mmCIF file of C-alpha atoms in Angstrom:
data_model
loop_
_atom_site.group_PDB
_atom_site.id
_atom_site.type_symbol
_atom_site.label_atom_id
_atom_site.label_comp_id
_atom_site.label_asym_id
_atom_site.label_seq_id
_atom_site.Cartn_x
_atom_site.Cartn_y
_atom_site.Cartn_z
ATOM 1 C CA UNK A 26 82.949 -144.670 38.059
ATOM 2 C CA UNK A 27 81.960 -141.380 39.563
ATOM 3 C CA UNK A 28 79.044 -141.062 36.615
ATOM 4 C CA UNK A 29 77.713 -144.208 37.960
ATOM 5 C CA UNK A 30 78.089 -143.697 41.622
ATOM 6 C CA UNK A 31 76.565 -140.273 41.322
ATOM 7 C CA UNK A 32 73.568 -142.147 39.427
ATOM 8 C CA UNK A 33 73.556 -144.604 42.000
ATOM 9 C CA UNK A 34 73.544 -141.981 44.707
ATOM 10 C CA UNK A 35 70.791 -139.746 42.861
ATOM 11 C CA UNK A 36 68.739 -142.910 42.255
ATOM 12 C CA UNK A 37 69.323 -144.098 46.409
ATOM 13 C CA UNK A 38 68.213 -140.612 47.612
ATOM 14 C CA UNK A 39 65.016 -140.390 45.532
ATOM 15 C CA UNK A 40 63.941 -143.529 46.716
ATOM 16 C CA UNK A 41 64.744 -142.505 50.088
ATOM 17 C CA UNK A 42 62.631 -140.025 49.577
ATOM 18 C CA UNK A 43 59.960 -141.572 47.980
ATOM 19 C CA UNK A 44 60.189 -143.717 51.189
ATOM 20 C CA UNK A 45 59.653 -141.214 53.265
ATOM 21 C CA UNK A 46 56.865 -139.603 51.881
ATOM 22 C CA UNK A 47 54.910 -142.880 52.155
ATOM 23 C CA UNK A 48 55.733 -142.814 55.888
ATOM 24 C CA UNK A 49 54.696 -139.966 56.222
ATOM 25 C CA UNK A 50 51.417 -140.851 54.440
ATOM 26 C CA UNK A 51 50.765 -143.601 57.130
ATOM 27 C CA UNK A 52 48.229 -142.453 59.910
ATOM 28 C CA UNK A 53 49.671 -142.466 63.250
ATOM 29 C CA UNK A 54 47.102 -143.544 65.789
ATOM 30 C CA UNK A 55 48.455 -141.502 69.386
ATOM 31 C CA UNK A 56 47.412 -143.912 72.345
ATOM 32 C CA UNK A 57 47.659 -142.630 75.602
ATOM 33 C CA UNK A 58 47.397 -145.391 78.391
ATOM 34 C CA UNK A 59 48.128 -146.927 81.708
ATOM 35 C CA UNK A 60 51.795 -148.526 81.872
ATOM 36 C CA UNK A 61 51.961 -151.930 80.607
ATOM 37 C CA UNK A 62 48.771 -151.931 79.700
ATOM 38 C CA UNK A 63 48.716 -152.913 75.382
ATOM 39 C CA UNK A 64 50.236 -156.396 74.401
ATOM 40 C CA UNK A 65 52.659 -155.208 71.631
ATOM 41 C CA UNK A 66 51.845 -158.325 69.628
ATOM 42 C CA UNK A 67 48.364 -156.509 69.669
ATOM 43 C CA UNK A 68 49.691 -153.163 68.797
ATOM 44 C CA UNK A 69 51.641 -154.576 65.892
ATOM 45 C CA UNK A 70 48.961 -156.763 64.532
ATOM 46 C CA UNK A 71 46.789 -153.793 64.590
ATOM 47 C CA UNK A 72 49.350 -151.485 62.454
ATOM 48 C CA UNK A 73 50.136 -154.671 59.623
ATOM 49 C CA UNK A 74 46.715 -155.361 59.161
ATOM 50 C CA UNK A 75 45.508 -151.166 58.863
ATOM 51 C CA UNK A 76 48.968 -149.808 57.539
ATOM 52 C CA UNK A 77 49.474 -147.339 60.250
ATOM 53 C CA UNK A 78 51.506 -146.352 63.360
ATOM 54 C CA UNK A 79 50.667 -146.797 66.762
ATOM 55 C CA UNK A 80 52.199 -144.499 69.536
ATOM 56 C CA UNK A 81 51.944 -145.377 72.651
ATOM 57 C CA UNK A 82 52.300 -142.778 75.860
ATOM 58 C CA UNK A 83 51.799 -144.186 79.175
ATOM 59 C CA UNK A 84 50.814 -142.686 82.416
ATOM 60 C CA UNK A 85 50.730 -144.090 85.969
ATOM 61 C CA UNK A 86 47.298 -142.496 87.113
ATOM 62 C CA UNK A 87 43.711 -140.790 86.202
ATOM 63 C CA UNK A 88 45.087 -137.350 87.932
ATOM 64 C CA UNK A 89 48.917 -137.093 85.950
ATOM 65 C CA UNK A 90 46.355 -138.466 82.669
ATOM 66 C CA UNK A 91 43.995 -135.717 83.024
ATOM 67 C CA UNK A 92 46.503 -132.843 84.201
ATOM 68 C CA UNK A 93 48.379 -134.068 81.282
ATOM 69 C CA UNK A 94 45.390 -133.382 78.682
ATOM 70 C CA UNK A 95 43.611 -130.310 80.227
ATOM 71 C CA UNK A 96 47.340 -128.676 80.152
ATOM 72 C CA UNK A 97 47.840 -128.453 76.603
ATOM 73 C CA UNK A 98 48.601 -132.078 75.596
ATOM 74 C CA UNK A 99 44.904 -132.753 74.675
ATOM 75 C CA UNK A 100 45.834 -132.613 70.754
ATOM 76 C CA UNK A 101 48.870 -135.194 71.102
ATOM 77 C CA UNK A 102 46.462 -138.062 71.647
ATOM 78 C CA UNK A 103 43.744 -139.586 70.159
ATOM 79 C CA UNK A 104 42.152 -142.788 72.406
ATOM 80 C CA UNK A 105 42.789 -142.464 76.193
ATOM 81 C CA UNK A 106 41.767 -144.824 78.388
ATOM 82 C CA UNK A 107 40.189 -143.323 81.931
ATOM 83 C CA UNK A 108 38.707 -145.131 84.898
ATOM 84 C CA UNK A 109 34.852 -144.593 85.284
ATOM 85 C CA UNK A 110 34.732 -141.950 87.483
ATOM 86 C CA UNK A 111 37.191 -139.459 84.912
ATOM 87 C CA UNK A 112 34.692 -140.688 82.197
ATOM 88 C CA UNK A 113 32.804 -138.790 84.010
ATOM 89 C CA UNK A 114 34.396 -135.344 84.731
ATOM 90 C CA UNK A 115 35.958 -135.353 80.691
ATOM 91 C CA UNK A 116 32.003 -135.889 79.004
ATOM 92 C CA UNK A 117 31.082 -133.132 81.108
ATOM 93 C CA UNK A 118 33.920 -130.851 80.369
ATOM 94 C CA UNK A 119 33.516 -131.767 76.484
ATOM 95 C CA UNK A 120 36.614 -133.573 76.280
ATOM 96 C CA UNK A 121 35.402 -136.811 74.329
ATOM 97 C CA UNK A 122 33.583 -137.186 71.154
ATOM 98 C CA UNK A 123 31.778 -139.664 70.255
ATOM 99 C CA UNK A 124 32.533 -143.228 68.946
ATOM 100 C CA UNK A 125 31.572 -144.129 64.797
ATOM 101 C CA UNK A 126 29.085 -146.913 66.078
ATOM 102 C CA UNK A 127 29.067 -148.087 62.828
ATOM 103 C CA UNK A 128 32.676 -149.428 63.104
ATOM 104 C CA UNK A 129 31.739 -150.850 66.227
ATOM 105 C CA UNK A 130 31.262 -154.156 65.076
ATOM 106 C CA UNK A 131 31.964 -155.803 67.925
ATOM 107 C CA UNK A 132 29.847 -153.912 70.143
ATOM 108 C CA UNK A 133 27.773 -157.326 70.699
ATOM 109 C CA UNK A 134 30.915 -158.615 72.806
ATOM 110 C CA UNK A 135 30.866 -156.505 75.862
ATOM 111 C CA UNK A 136 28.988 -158.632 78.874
ATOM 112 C CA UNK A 137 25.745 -156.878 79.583
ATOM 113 C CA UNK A 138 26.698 -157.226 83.006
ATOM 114 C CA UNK A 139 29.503 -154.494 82.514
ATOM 115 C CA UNK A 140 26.824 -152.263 80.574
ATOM 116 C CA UNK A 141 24.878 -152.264 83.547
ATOM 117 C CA UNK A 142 27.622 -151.253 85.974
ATOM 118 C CA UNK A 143 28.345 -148.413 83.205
ATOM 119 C CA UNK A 144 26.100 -145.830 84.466
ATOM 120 C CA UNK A 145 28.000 -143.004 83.589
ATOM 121 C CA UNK A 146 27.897 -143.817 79.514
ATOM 122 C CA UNK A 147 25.316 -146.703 79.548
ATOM 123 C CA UNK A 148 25.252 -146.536 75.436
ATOM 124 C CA UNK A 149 28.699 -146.844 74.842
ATOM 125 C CA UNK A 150 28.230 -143.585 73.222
ATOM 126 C CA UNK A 151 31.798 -142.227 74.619
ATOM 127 C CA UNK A 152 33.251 -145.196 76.256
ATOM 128 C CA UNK A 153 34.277 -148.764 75.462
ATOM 129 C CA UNK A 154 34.925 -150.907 78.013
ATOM 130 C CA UNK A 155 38.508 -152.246 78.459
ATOM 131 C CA UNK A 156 38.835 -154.002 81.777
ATOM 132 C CA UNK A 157 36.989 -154.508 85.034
ATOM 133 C CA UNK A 158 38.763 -155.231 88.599
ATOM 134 C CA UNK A 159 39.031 -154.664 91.895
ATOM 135 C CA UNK A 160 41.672 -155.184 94.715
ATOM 136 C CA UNK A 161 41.597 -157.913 96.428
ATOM 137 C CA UNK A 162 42.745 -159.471 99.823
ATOM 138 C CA UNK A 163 46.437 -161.008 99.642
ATOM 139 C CA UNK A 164 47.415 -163.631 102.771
ATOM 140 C CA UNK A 165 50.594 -165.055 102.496
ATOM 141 C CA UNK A 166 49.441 -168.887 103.949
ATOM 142 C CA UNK A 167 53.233 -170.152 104.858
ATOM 143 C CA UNK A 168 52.514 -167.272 107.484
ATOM 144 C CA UNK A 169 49.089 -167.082 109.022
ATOM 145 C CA UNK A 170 49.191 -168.989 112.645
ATOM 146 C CA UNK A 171 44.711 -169.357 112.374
ATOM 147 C CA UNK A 172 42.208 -169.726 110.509
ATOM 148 C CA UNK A 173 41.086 -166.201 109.035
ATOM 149 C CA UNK A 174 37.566 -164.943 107.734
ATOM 150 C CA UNK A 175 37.272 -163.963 104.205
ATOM 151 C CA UNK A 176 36.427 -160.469 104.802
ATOM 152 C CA UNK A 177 37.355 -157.279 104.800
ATOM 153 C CA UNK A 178 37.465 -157.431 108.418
ATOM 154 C CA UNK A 179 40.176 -159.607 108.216
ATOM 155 C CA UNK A 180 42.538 -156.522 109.192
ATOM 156 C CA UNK A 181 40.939 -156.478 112.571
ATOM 157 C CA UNK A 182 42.859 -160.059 112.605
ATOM 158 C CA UNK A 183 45.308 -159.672 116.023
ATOM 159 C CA UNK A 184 47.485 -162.398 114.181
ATOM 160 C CA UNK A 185 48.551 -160.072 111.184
ATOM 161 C CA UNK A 186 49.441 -157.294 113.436
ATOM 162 C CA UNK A 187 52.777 -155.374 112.400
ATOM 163 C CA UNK A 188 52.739 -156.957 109.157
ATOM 164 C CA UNK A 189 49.606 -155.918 107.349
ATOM 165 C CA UNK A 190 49.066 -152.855 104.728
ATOM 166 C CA UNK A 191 46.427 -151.248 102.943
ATOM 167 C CA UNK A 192 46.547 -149.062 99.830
ATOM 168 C CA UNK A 193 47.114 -145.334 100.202
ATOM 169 C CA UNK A 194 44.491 -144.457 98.268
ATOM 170 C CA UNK A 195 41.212 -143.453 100.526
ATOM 171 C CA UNK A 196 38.218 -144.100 98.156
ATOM 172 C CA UNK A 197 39.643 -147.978 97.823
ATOM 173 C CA UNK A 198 40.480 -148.544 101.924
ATOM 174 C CA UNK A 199 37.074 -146.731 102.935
ATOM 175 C CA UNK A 200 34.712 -148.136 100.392
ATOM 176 C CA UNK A 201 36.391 -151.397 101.910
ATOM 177 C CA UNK A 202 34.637 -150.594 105.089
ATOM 178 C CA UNK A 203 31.655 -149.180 103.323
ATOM 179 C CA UNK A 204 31.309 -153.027 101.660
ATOM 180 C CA UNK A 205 32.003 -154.490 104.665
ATOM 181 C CA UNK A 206 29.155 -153.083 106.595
ATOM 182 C CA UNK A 207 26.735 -152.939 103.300
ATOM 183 C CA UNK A 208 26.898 -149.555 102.187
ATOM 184 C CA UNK A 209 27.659 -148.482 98.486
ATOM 185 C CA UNK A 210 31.265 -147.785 97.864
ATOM 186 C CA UNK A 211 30.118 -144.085 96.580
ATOM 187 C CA UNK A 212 27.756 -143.842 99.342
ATOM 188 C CA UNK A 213 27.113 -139.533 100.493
ATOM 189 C CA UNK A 214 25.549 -140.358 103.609
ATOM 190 C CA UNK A 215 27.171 -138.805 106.217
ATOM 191 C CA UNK A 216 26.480 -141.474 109.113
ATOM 192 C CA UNK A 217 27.368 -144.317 107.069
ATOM 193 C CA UNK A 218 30.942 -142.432 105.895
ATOM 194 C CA UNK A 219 31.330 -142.142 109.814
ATOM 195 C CA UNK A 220 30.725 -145.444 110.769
ATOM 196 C CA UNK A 221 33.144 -146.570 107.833
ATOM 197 C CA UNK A 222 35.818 -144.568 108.983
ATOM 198 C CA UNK A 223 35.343 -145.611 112.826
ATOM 199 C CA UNK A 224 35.515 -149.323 111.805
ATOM 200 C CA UNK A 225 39.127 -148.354 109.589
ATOM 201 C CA UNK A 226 40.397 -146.517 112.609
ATOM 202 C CA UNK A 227 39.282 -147.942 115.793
ATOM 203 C CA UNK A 228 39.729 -152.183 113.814
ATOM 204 C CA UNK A 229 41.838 -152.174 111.481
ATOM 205 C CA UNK A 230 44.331 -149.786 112.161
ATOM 206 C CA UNK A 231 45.992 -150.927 114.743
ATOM 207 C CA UNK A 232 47.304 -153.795 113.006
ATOM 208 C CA UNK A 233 48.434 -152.259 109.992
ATOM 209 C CA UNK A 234 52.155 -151.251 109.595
ATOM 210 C CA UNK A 235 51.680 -149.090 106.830
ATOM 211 C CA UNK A 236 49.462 -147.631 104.080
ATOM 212 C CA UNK A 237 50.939 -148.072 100.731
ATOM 213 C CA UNK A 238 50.038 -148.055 96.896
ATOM 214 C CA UNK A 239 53.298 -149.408 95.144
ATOM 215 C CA UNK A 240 55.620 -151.367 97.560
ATOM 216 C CA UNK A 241 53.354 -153.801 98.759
ATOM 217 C CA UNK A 242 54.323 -156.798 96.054
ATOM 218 C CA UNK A 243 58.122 -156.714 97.027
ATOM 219 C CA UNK A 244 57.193 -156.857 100.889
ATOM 220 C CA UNK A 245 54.584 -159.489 100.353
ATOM 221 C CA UNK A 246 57.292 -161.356 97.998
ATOM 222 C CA UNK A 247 60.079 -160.870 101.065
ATOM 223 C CA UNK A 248 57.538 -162.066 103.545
ATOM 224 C CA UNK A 249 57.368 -158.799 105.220
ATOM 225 C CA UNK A 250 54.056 -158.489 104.331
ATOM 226 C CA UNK A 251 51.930 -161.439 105.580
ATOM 227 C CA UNK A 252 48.297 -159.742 105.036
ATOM 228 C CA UNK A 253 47.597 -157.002 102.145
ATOM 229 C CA UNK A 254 45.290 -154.886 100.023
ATOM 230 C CA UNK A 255 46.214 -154.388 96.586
ATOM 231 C CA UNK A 256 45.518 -155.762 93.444
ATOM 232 C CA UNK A 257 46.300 -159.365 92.404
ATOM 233 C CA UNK A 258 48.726 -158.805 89.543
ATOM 234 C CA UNK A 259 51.344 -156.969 92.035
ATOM 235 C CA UNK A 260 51.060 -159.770 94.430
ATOM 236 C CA UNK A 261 51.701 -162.262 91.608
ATOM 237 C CA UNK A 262 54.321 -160.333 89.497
ATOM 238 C CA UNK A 263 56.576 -160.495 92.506
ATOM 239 C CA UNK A 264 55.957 -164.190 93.675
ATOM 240 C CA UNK A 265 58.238 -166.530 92.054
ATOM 241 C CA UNK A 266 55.084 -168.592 89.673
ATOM 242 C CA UNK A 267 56.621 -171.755 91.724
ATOM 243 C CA UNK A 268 55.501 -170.299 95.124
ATOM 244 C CA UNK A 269 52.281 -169.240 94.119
ATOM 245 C CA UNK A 270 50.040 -172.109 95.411
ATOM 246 C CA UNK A 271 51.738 -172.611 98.587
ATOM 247 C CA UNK A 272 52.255 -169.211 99.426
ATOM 248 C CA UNK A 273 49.325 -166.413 98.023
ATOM 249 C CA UNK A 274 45.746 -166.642 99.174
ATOM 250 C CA UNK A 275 44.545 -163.961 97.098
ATOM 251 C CA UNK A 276 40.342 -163.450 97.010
ATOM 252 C CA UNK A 277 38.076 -160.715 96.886
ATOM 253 C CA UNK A 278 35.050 -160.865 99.513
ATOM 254 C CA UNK A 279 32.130 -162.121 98.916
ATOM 255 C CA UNK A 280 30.251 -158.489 99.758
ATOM 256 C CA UNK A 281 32.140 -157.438 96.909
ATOM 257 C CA UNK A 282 34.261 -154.151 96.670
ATOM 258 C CA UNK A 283 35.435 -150.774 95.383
ATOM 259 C CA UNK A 284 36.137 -151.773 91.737
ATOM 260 C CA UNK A 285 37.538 -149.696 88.829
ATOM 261 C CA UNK A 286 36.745 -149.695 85.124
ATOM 262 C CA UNK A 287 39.148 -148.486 81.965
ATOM 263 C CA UNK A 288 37.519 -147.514 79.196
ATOM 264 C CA UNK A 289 39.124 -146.730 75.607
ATOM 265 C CA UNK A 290 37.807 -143.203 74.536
ATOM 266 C CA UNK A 291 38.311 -141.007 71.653
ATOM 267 C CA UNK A 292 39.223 -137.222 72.513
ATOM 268 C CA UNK A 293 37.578 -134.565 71.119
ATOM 269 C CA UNK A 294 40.993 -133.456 68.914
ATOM 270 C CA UNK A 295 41.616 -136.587 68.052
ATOM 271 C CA UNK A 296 42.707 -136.206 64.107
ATOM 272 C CA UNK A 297 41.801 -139.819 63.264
ATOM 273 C CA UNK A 298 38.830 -140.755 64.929
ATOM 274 C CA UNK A 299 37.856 -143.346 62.444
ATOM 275 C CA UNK A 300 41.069 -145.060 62.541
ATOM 276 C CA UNK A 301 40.792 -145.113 66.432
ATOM 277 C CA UNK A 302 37.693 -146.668 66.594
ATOM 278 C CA UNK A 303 38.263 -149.337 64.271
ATOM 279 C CA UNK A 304 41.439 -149.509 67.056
ATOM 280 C CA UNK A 305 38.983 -150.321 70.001
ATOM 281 C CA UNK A 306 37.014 -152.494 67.537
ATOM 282 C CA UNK A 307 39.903 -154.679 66.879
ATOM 283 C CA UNK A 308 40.354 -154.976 70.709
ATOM 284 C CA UNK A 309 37.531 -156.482 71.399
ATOM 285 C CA UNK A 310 37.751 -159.539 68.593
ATOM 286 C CA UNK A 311 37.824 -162.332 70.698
ATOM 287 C CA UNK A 312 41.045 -163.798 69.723
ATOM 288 C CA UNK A 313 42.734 -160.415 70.526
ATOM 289 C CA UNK A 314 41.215 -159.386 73.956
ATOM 290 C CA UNK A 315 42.596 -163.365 74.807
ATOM 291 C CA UNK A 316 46.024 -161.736 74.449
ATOM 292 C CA UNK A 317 45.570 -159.226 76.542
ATOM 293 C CA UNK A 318 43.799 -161.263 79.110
ATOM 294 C CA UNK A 319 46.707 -163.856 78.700
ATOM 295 C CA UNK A 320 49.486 -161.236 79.280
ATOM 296 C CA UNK A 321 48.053 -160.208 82.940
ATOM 297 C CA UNK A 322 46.914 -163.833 83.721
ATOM 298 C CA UNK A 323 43.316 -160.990 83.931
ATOM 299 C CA UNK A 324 40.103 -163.296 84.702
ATOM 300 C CA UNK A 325 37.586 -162.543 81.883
ATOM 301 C CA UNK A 326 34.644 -160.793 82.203
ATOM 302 C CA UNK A 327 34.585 -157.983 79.583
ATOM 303 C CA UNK A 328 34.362 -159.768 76.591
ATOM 304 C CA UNK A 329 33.211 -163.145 77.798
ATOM 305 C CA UNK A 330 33.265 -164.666 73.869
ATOM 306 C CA UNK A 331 37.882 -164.240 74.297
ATOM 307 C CA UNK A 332 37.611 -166.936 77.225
ATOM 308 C CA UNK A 333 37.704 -169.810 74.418
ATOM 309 C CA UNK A 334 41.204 -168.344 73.219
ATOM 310 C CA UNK A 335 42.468 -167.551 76.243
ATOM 311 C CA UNK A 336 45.800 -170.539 77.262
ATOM 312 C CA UNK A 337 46.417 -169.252 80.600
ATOM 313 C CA UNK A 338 44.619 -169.599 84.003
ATOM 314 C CA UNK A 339 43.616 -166.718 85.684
ATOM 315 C CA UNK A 340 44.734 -165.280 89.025
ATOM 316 C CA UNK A 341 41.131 -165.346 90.479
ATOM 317 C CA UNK A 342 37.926 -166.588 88.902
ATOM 318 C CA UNK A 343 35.629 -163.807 86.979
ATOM 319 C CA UNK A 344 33.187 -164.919 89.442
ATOM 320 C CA UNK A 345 34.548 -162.568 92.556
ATOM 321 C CA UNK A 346 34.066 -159.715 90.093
ATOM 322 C CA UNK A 347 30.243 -160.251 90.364
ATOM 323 C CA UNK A 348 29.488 -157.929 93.969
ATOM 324 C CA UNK A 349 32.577 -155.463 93.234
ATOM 325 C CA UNK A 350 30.821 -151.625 92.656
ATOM 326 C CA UNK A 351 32.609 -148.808 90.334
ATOM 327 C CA UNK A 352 33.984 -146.017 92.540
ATOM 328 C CA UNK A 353 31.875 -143.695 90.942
ATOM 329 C CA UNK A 354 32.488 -140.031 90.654
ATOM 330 C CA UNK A 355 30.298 -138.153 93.343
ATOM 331 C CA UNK A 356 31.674 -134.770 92.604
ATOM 332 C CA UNK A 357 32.163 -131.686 96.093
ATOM 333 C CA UNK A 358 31.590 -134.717 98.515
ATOM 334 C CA UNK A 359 35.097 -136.566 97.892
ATOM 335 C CA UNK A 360 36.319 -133.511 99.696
ATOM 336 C CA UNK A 361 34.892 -135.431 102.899
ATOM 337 C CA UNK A 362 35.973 -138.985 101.999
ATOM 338 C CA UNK A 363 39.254 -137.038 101.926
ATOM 339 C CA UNK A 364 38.871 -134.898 105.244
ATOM 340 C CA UNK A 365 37.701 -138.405 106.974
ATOM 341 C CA UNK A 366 41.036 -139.453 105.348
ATOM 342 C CA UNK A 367 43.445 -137.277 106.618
ATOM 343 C CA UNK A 368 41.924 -138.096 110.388
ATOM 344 C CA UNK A 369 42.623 -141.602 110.112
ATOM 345 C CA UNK A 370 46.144 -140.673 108.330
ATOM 346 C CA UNK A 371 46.958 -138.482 111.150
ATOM 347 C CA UNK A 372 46.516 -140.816 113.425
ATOM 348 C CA UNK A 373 49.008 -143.958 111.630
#
């Protein structure tokens, strides 16, 4: 008995062994990305159908991202996935390297519409497009005692006073007043950033209760909140699905907006770039993007060929996406958007 157990025992740890070394013989793909951000079903259809491991990190903003990867953790990743504007700033600190087109099958996908708004990588050459949005306007209709105009200038709206919000976050609230009175959202003219910023503190102001980036759903949902800025999922993840119609007028203005683009990019450590890019290729099959779209209840407009797979029905119609403009990076001047910022801030 002891002969044969210590077989047996021999003959289990070698094939543990021989188990592990084909682990470790797997590639491990490192993705580092917003929270909540990759359907797992994705993920794990990815990893059956190329034998690897996926990783995923998560992070909650561009700025703890890119401290993150400029700090040492550059070689833990391999794809990130920045907004436009830190596109930007990483080609031009050599941060990126470039995508194996030739594993970009599905390159045709991507709506020319978004390749036009991608002026800081207009080849795709560093930067795939993963999704386009904006924030949007949220009135909570069991509330409002008038009719309202479908504008930004809807926070000048005496009825919403003491119980309206906008996002802390200065290059969204004054390229809001930038739309509003037809100037680009990344506009460095000093007159019009003036005028902006006059219209956000002398208008809308007064009627707001608060700025805030993260709270807004739950105060909205409690009926604290009868008018906000923010973006549609946070409005809609804390709305009971049976209140929705009778209680959330969400819409983006018809002038359009600030408006944000993620993009999946390979670093320039990454130790599998191959592998990576046949990761952001197998995003964008149709049938896949659908699942992402379907998870966030996202409109689509990225990869407009996924609409025929997509089952659910989306929080706002593609179409509002049409006016929104990327908050694109415009380098010393933010230091003024932010110095406008603090004036208004001081003054809550």
């Amino acid at each position: 008995m002891k002969i044969v157990t210590k077989i047996v025992l021999t003959a289990g740890l070698v094939a543990a062994a021989l188990g592990l070394v084909s682990c470790e013989k797997k590639q491990v793909l490192k993705l580092y990305s917003w929270t909540y951000y990759t359907p797992t079903d994705v993920v794990e259809a990815f990893e059956k159908e190329f034998d690897c491991k996926v990783v995923v990190t998560e992070y909650d903003s561009n700025e703890t991202m890119f401290n993150k990867l400029v700090n040492g953790g550059a070689k833990s990743f391999d794809i990130v996935v920045p907004s436009q504007d830190y596109v930007s700033i990483m080609k031009a600190k050599g941060m990126l390297q470039p995508i194996v087109q030739e594993k970009f099958t599905n390159r045709s996908k991507i709506n020319p519409k978004i390749i036009e708004k991608m002026t800081f990588d207009p080849d795709m050459t560093y930067a795939v497009p993963y999704y386009f949005g904006a924030a949007g306007i949220s009135v909570n209709k069991t509330k409002a005692t008038a009719a309202y105009e479908r504008t930004w200038n809807i926070f000048a709206d005496p009825q919403f006073k003491n119980h309206a919000s906008m996002m802390d976050d200065y290059r969204e609230v004054i390229g809001d007043a930038l739309a509003y009175q037809g100037h680009s959202v990344s506009t460095t003219n000093d007159a019009e950033l003036a005028a902006a910023v006059s219209l956000l503190k002398n208008d809308w102001l007064p009627n707001l209760v608060k700025f805030d980036a993260e709270g807004f759903g739950k105060d909205f949902a409690r009926g604290d909140l009868w008018l906000c800025q923010g973006y549609a999922e946070v409005i809609y993840g804390e709305v009971p699905e049976a209140d929705w119609d009778k209680t959330i007028d969400f819409f983006i203005p018809e002038t359009g907006g600030p408006s944000y683009l993620d993009s999946m990019c390979i670093l320039k450590d990454s130790k599998c770039p191959e592998l990576a890019t046949e990761f952001i290729n197998f995003i964008h099959r149709p049938e896949n993007y659908a699942k992402f779209l379907d998870f966030f209840r996202f409109p689509c407009f990225v990869n407009l060929e996924a609409e025929q797979y997509m089952t659910s029905t989306p929080m706002y119609p593609a179409s509002a996406l049409e006016n929104c403009e990327l908050k694109n990076d415009i380098g010393d001047y933010l230091e003024k958007y932010y110095e406008q910022w603090e004036k208004v801030r001081i003054s809550e």
